[in-house]
Amino acid sequence: MNNAVIICDREAATALSHDLKNRVVGLLGTRGYRTETVELTRDDAAPCRGCLFCLTKHPGKCVSSDTVGDLMHRMYLEREETITIYLTTVLFGHPSSVIKNALDRGTGSHRLQVIIGYGEDIDAEEESTFVDVTAKHCGAADIVHPGMVREAMAFVTRSSDDNVSLCSVLQECL
Amino acid sequence: MTAPVKTVCLINGSLRGRKASSLSFLQDVSRRLPDALCRKMVITVRGHAKQVYSAETLAAMAQADVLVFVFPLYNYALPGALMALLEEFHRFVLEGNALSHDVKVYAVVNCAFPRPELTTGEAVRVMRNFCRRLSLNWRFAICIGTGPVVVVTKKVPFLDRTLKRALSAIAMDVGAGAGRTVSDFFVHPVIPERVIRRIREQYEKKGEMMVRRDRRRALQ
């Protein structure tokens, strides 16, 4: 059975994000995924300190012990079998700090990472920035670590209608 | 007549403390801004999620004449710790606190990859979006490839003057009018890329060996 972890920012939850989460959970269920939702707060996601000990001294273990540290270690062992879906607000074309902390600390799957940004006033340039950042993590486009994340997808939603459309696109890839 | 004193807020986006290459670049910017003309303050991003920025800190940012963001590139974007500061600052402004719209904004982006023109673009776009949203005066960015190597070699004379030119450009632009346009600077390491790649591969090989060992242990 395939596993999926949905990682979202509890403090930034809105009606739009609830609708999105419910639709994504429903979609994953119909595609046969065993889904787990992790709702993070600021206390659960300390920022990455950039020590790189998770790559050199003790791979897969973060020096900060919190929910993201535990999740990172789990994903380190399961990253080929589990896909990750991040739900985040978009500010200035960037994920929220809580979700960015989770991304920076290596909670992502190497098989498929989906990052969905939500917000009612995201403009075109912010959407484009958000999508382009994610595209840089995908396959050969990732020049720093080519091919590490085999597939990375980004979506931006501003309404419930957008949620429906993006779920139908996502369905094709699951 | 003497030029008015400018308030310059230097923001250190790194959590690596004294080891940080970003801190070294921030000090380089600071050194080029004369104390007689600039009143400087440094804000370092918070390493713990529970720590919030005081209203005084956010007000100082909002009232500064110049904001210089110096940060390492994390996953082709801003570090989460710096993003938390931008979020709090944005909230602070939305709450109706006064903001100086004449503020000039600069970014010094320090990335681990030798070719910054390929990696830093989106982080600079985020900073531009930040300025556009808050009607701040975006000036330009200095994008540095393989920051730790540049830090080690920057004092060697005549090797590469791009970094020095770029840092001086910030100092000159702070005192100049806002009308002129300055392009972003890209600073490359003086050590050849293939040598840097070999060094990185050695680290990654060590990491991969440890990964394989851990997986074997997990399966047993």
Coordinates of C-alpha atoms in Angstrom, one line a residue:
Chain A
M1 CA 0.0 0.0 0.0
N2 CA 1.2 3.5 -0.8
N3 CA 1.6 6.0 2.0
A4 CA 1.0 9.8 1.9
V5 CA 1.8 12.4 4.5
I6 CA 0.0 15.7 4.3
I7 CA 1.9 18.5 6.1
C8 CA 0.0 21.7 6.8
D9 CA 0.3 24.8 9.0
R10 CA -2.4 24.7 11.6
E11 CA -2.1 28.4 12.6
A12 CA -2.6 29.5 9.0
A13 CA -5.7 27.4 8.4
T14 CA -8.6 29.0 6.6
A15 CA -11.9 27.9 5.1
L16 CA -10.1 27.5 1.8
S17 CA -7.3 25.3 3.3
H18 CA -9.9 23.1 5.1
D19 CA -11.7 22.6 1.8
L20 CA -8.4 21.8 0.1
K21 CA -7.3 19.4 2.8
N22 CA -10.6 17.5 2.7
R23 CA -10.5 17.2 -1.1
V24 CA -6.9 16.0 -1.1
V25 CA -7.5 13.5 1.7
G26 CA -10.6 12.2 -0.2
L27 CA -8.6 12.0 -3.5
L28 CA -5.7 10.1 -1.8
G29 CA -8.3 7.7 -0.3
T30 CA -9.8 6.9 -3.6
R31 CA -6.4 6.3 -5.1
G32 CA -5.6 3.8 -2.4
Y33 CA -3.2 5.8 -0.3
R34 CA -2.9 5.4 3.4
T35 CA -3.0 9.0 4.5
E36 CA -1.7 10.7 7.6
T37 CA -2.1 14.5 8.2
V38 CA 0.5 16.4 10.3
E39 CA -0.7 19.8 11.4
L40 CA 2.2 21.9 12.4
T41 CA 2.4 25.0 14.7
R42 CA 5.4 27.2 15.1
D43 CA 6.4 25.2 18.2
D44 CA 6.6 22.0 16.2
A45 CA 8.9 23.4 13.5
A46 CA 12.1 25.1 14.6
P47 CA 14.1 26.6 11.7
C48 CA 16.9 24.6 10.1
R49 CA 20.3 25.8 11.7
G50 CA 22.3 24.9 8.6
C51 CA 24.7 22.7 10.5
L52 CA 24.4 19.9 7.9
F53 CA 24.9 17.3 10.7
C54 CA 21.8 15.5 9.3
L55 CA 23.9 14.8 6.2
T56 CA 27.3 14.3 7.6
K57 CA 27.5 13.3 11.3
H58 CA 24.2 11.6 12.0
P59 CA 22.3 11.2 8.7
G60 CA 18.5 11.4 9.0
K61 CA 18.6 12.9 12.5
C62 CA 18.1 16.6 13.2
V63 CA 19.8 18.4 16.1
S64 CA 16.5 20.1 16.9
S65 CA 14.1 17.7 18.6
D66 CA 10.5 18.5 17.8
T67 CA 7.7 17.2 15.7
V68 CA 9.5 18.1 12.4
G69 CA 12.7 16.4 13.7
D70 CA 10.7 13.1 14.3
L71 CA 9.0 13.5 10.9
M72 CA 12.3 14.0 9.2
H73 CA 13.8 10.9 10.7
R74 CA 10.7 8.9 9.6
M75 CA 10.8 10.3 6.1
Y76 CA 14.5 9.5 6.0
L77 CA 13.6 5.8 6.3
E78 CA 10.5 5.9 4.2
R79 CA 11.1 8.6 1.6
E80 CA 11.0 6.1 -1.3
E81 CA 7.7 4.6 -0.3
T82 CA 5.8 7.7 1.0
I83 CA 4.8 10.8 -0.9
T84 CA 4.5 14.2 0.8
I85 CA 2.0 16.9 0.2
Y86 CA 2.5 20.3 1.8
L87 CA -0.3 22.8 2.2
T88 CA 0.9 26.3 2.8
T89 CA -0.1 29.9 2.6
V90 CA 1.8 31.9 0.0
L91 CA 3.4 35.2 1.0
F92 CA 5.6 37.1 -1.4
G93 CA 5.7 34.0 -3.6
H94 CA 7.2 31.9 -0.7
P95 CA 5.8 29.2 1.5
S96 CA 5.0 30.1 5.1
S97 CA 7.9 29.9 7.6
V98 CA 6.4 26.9 9.3
I99 CA 6.2 24.8 6.1
K100 CA 9.5 26.2 4.9
N101 CA 11.1 25.0 8.1
A102 CA 9.7 21.5 7.5
L103 CA 10.9 21.6 3.9
D104 CA 14.4 22.8 4.9
R105 CA 14.7 20.1 7.4
G106 CA 14.3 17.3 4.9
T107 CA 10.7 16.1 5.5
G108 CA 10.1 15.7 1.8
S109 CA 9.7 12.4 -0.1
H110 CA 12.2 11.6 -2.8
R111 CA 9.5 10.0 -4.9
L112 CA 6.9 12.7 -5.1
Q113 CA 6.6 16.1 -3.4
V114 CA 3.5 18.2 -4.0
I115 CA 3.4 21.7 -2.7
I116 CA 0.1 23.5 -2.8
G117 CA -0.1 27.2 -1.9
Y118 CA -3.4 28.8 -0.9
G119 CA -4.5 32.3 -0.4
E120 CA -7.2 34.6 -1.9
D121 CA -4.9 37.5 -2.8
I122 CA -1.9 35.8 -4.4
D123 CA -1.0 37.8 -7.5
A124 CA 0.4 36.4 -10.8
E125 CA 4.0 37.2 -10.0
E126 CA 3.8 35.6 -6.6
E127 CA 2.2 32.5 -8.1
S128 CA 4.9 32.2 -10.7
T129 CA 7.7 32.6 -8.1
F130 CA 6.1 30.0 -5.9
V131 CA 5.8 27.5 -8.8
D132 CA 9.3 28.2 -10.1
V133 CA 10.9 27.6 -6.7
T134 CA 9.3 24.2 -6.6
A135 CA 10.2 23.3 -10.1
K136 CA 13.9 23.7 -9.2
H137 CA 13.6 20.7 -6.9
C138 CA 12.5 18.4 -9.6
G139 CA 14.7 15.7 -11.3
A140 CA 17.4 17.2 -13.6
A141 CA 16.2 20.7 -13.0
D142 CA 17.7 20.5 -9.5
I143 CA 21.3 21.4 -10.4
V144 CA 22.5 21.2 -6.9
H145 CA 21.2 17.7 -6.2
P146 CA 20.1 16.4 -9.7
G147 CA 17.5 13.7 -9.6
M148 CA 17.2 13.6 -5.8
V149 CA 13.5 14.4 -5.8
R150 CA 12.2 12.5 -8.8
E151 CA 9.0 14.5 -9.1
A152 CA 7.9 17.8 -7.6
M153 CA 4.7 19.6 -8.4
A154 CA 3.4 23.0 -7.3
F155 CA -0.1 24.4 -7.4
V156 CA -1.7 27.6 -6.3
T157 CA -5.3 27.9 -5.3
R158 CA -7.4 30.9 -4.6
S159 CA -10.9 29.4 -4.4
S160 CA -12.8 26.2 -4.0
D161 CA -13.1 26.0 -7.8
D162 CA -9.3 26.0 -8.0
N163 CA -9.2 23.2 -5.4
V164 CA -11.5 21.1 -7.7
S165 CA -9.3 21.8 -10.7
L166 CA -6.0 21.1 -9.0
C167 CA -7.4 17.8 -7.5
S168 CA -8.3 16.6 -11.0
V169 CA -4.8 17.4 -12.3
L170 CA -3.3 15.7 -9.2
Q171 CA -5.4 12.6 -9.7
E172 CA -3.6 11.9 -13.0
C173 CA -0.2 11.8 -11.2
L174 CA -1.1 9.6 -8.2
Chain B
M1 CA 26.4 71.1 4.5
T2 CA 26.7 67.6 5.8
A3 CA 24.6 64.7 4.5
P4 CA 21.7 63.6 6.8
V5 CA 22.5 60.5 8.9
K6 CA 20.8 57.4 7.5
T7 CA 19.4 54.6 9.7
V8 CA 20.6 51.3 8.3
C9 CA 19.1 48.0 9.4
L10 CA 21.3 45.0 8.6
I11 CA 19.4 41.8 8.9
N12 CA 21.4 38.6 9.4
G13 CA 19.3 35.7 8.0
S14 CA 21.7 32.9 9.2
L15 CA 21.5 30.8 12.3
R16 CA 25.0 29.6 12.2
G17 CA 26.4 32.2 14.6
R18 CA 30.0 33.3 14.2
K19 CA 30.6 30.5 11.7
A20 CA 28.2 32.0 9.2
S21 CA 29.5 33.2 5.8
S22 CA 26.5 35.5 5.7
L23 CA 27.7 37.2 8.9
S24 CA 31.0 37.8 7.3
F25 CA 29.3 39.4 4.3
L26 CA 27.1 41.5 6.6
Q27 CA 30.2 42.8 8.4
D28 CA 31.7 43.7 5.0
V29 CA 28.6 45.7 4.1
S30 CA 28.7 47.4 7.5
R31 CA 32.4 48.3 7.2
R32 CA 31.7 50.2 4.0
L33 CA 29.0 52.3 5.5
P34 CA 30.7 55.2 7.3
D35 CA 29.7 55.6 11.0
A36 CA 29.5 59.4 10.5
L37 CA 26.8 59.0 7.9
C38 CA 25.0 55.9 9.0
R39 CA 23.4 54.8 12.3
K40 CA 23.5 51.0 12.0
M41 CA 21.7 48.2 13.8
V42 CA 21.9 44.5 13.3
I43 CA 18.9 42.1 13.6
T44 CA 19.7 38.4 13.7
V45 CA 16.9 36.0 12.9
R46 CA 15.5 33.9 15.8
G47 CA 16.5 30.3 16.1
H48 CA 13.6 29.2 18.1
A49 CA 10.0 29.2 16.9
K50 CA 8.7 30.4 20.3
Q51 CA 10.8 33.6 20.2
V52 CA 9.0 36.5 18.6
Y53 CA 10.3 39.8 17.6
S54 CA 9.7 42.7 19.8
A55 CA 7.5 45.7 18.7
E56 CA 10.7 47.8 19.0
T57 CA 12.6 45.6 16.6
L58 CA 9.8 45.7 14.0
A59 CA 9.4 49.4 14.5
A60 CA 13.1 50.0 13.9
M61 CA 12.9 48.0 10.7
A62 CA 9.8 50.0 9.6
Q63 CA 11.4 53.3 10.3
A64 CA 14.9 52.5 8.8
D65 CA 16.1 54.3 5.7
V66 CA 17.9 51.3 4.5
L67 CA 17.3 47.5 4.9
V68 CA 20.1 45.1 3.9
F69 CA 19.1 41.4 4.1
V70 CA 22.0 39.0 4.1
F71 CA 21.1 35.4 4.1
P72 CA 22.0 31.9 3.0
L73 CA 20.0 30.2 0.3
Y74 CA 17.9 27.3 1.6
N75 CA 16.3 25.1 -1.0
Y76 CA 16.5 27.8 -3.7
A77 CA 14.6 30.2 -1.4
L78 CA 14.7 32.1 1.9
P79 CA 15.6 30.3 5.1
G80 CA 12.4 29.6 7.2
A81 CA 13.8 31.7 10.0
L82 CA 14.1 34.8 7.8
M83 CA 10.7 34.1 6.3
A84 CA 9.3 34.2 9.9
L85 CA 10.7 37.7 10.3
L86 CA 9.2 38.9 7.0
E87 CA 5.8 37.4 8.1
E88 CA 6.0 39.2 11.4
F89 CA 7.1 42.5 9.7
H90 CA 4.2 42.2 7.2
R91 CA 1.7 41.6 10.0
F92 CA 3.1 44.6 11.9
V93 CA 2.7 46.8 8.9
L94 CA -0.9 45.5 8.2
E95 CA -1.8 46.3 11.8
G96 CA -1.4 50.0 10.8
N97 CA 2.1 50.7 12.2
A98 CA 4.0 53.5 10.4
L99 CA 6.3 52.4 7.6
S100 CA 8.8 54.5 5.8
H101 CA 8.2 54.0 2.1
D102 CA 11.4 55.7 1.1
V103 CA 13.4 52.8 2.5
K104 CA 15.9 51.3 0.2
V105 CA 16.2 47.5 0.2
Y106 CA 19.2 45.3 -0.7
A107 CA 19.8 41.6 -0.5
V108 CA 23.0 39.7 -0.3
V109 CA 22.3 36.0 -1.1
N110 CA 24.9 33.4 -0.2
C111 CA 24.4 30.1 -1.9
A112 CA 26.5 26.8 -1.7
F113 CA 26.5 26.3 -5.5
P114 CA 29.3 27.9 -7.6
R115 CA 27.0 29.5 -10.2
P116 CA 24.7 31.9 -8.3
E117 CA 23.0 33.0 -11.6
L118 CA 21.3 29.6 -11.8
T119 CA 20.2 29.2 -8.2
T120 CA 19.4 32.6 -6.5
G121 CA 16.8 34.0 -9.0
E122 CA 13.7 32.9 -7.1
A123 CA 15.0 34.1 -3.7
V124 CA 15.6 37.5 -5.2
R125 CA 12.1 37.5 -6.7
V126 CA 10.7 36.8 -3.3
M127 CA 12.6 39.9 -2.0
R128 CA 11.3 41.9 -4.9
N129 CA 7.7 40.7 -4.1
F130 CA 8.2 41.7 -0.5
C131 CA 9.1 45.2 -1.6
R132 CA 6.3 45.5 -4.1
R133 CA 3.7 44.3 -1.5
L134 CA 4.9 46.9 1.0
S135 CA 5.7 49.6 -1.5
L136 CA 9.4 49.6 -0.5
N137 CA 12.2 50.7 -2.8
W138 CA 13.9 47.6 -4.1
R139 CA 17.5 48.4 -5.2
F140 CA 19.5 45.3 -6.1
A141 CA 21.0 42.0 -5.0
I142 CA 24.4 40.6 -4.6
C143 CA 24.3 36.9 -5.3
I144 CA 27.4 35.0 -4.1
G145 CA 28.3 31.5 -5.2
T146 CA 29.9 29.1 -2.7
G147 CA 29.9 31.6 0.1
P148 CA 32.4 29.8 2.4
V149 CA 35.0 29.7 -0.4
V150 CA 34.5 33.4 -1.2
V151 CA 34.9 34.2 2.5
V152 CA 38.2 32.4 2.7
T153 CA 39.6 33.9 -0.5
K154 CA 38.2 37.4 -0.4
K155 CA 41.2 38.9 1.3
V156 CA 43.6 37.6 -1.3
P157 CA 44.5 40.8 -3.4
F158 CA 43.7 41.0 -7.1
L159 CA 42.0 37.6 -7.2
D160 CA 38.5 38.8 -7.9
R161 CA 37.2 42.3 -7.4
T162 CA 33.5 41.6 -8.2
L163 CA 32.6 41.2 -4.5
K164 CA 34.4 44.4 -3.5
R165 CA 32.8 46.3 -6.3
A166 CA 29.4 44.9 -5.4
L167 CA 29.7 45.8 -1.7
S168 CA 31.0 49.2 -2.5
A169 CA 28.0 49.7 -4.8
I170 CA 25.6 49.2 -1.8
A171 CA 27.6 51.9 0.1
M172 CA 27.4 54.3 -2.8
D173 CA 23.8 53.6 -3.6
V174 CA 22.8 54.2 0.1
G175 CA 23.9 57.8 -0.3
A176 CA 22.8 58.4 -3.9
G177 CA 19.4 59.2 -5.2
A178 CA 16.9 56.5 -5.9
G179 CA 16.6 57.3 -9.6
R180 CA 19.5 55.3 -11.0
T181 CA 19.2 51.6 -11.8
V182 CA 21.8 49.1 -10.7
S183 CA 21.8 45.5 -11.9
D184 CA 22.3 42.6 -9.6
F185 CA 25.8 41.4 -9.0
F186 CA 26.9 37.8 -9.3
V187 CA 30.1 36.8 -7.4
H188 CA 31.7 33.5 -8.4
P189 CA 34.3 31.6 -6.3
V190 CA 37.9 31.8 -7.5
I191 CA 38.4 28.0 -7.0
P192 CA 37.4 26.1 -10.2
E193 CA 34.0 24.5 -10.1
R194 CA 35.3 21.0 -10.7
V195 CA 37.5 21.3 -7.6
I196 CA 34.5 22.4 -5.5
R197 CA 32.4 19.6 -7.0
R198 CA 35.1 17.0 -6.0
I199 CA 35.1 18.4 -2.4
R200 CA 31.3 18.2 -2.3
E201 CA 31.3 14.6 -3.7
Q202 CA 33.6 13.5 -0.9
Y203 CA 31.1 14.8 1.7
E204 CA 28.2 13.3 -0.1
K205 CA 30.0 9.9 -0.5
K206 CA 30.6 9.9 3.3
G207 CA 26.9 10.7 3.9
E208 CA 25.7 8.0 1.4
M209 CA 27.8 5.4 3.1
M210 CA 26.2 6.3 6.4
V211 CA 22.8 6.2 4.8
R212 CA 23.3 2.7 3.5
R213 CA 24.7 1.6 7.0
D214 CA 21.6 3.1 8.7
R215 CA 19.2 1.4 6.3
R216 CA 20.9 -2.0 6.8
R217 CA 20.6 -1.5 10.6
A218 CA 16.9 -0.5 10.3
L219 CA 16.1 -3.6 8.3
Q220 CA 17.9 -6.0 10.7

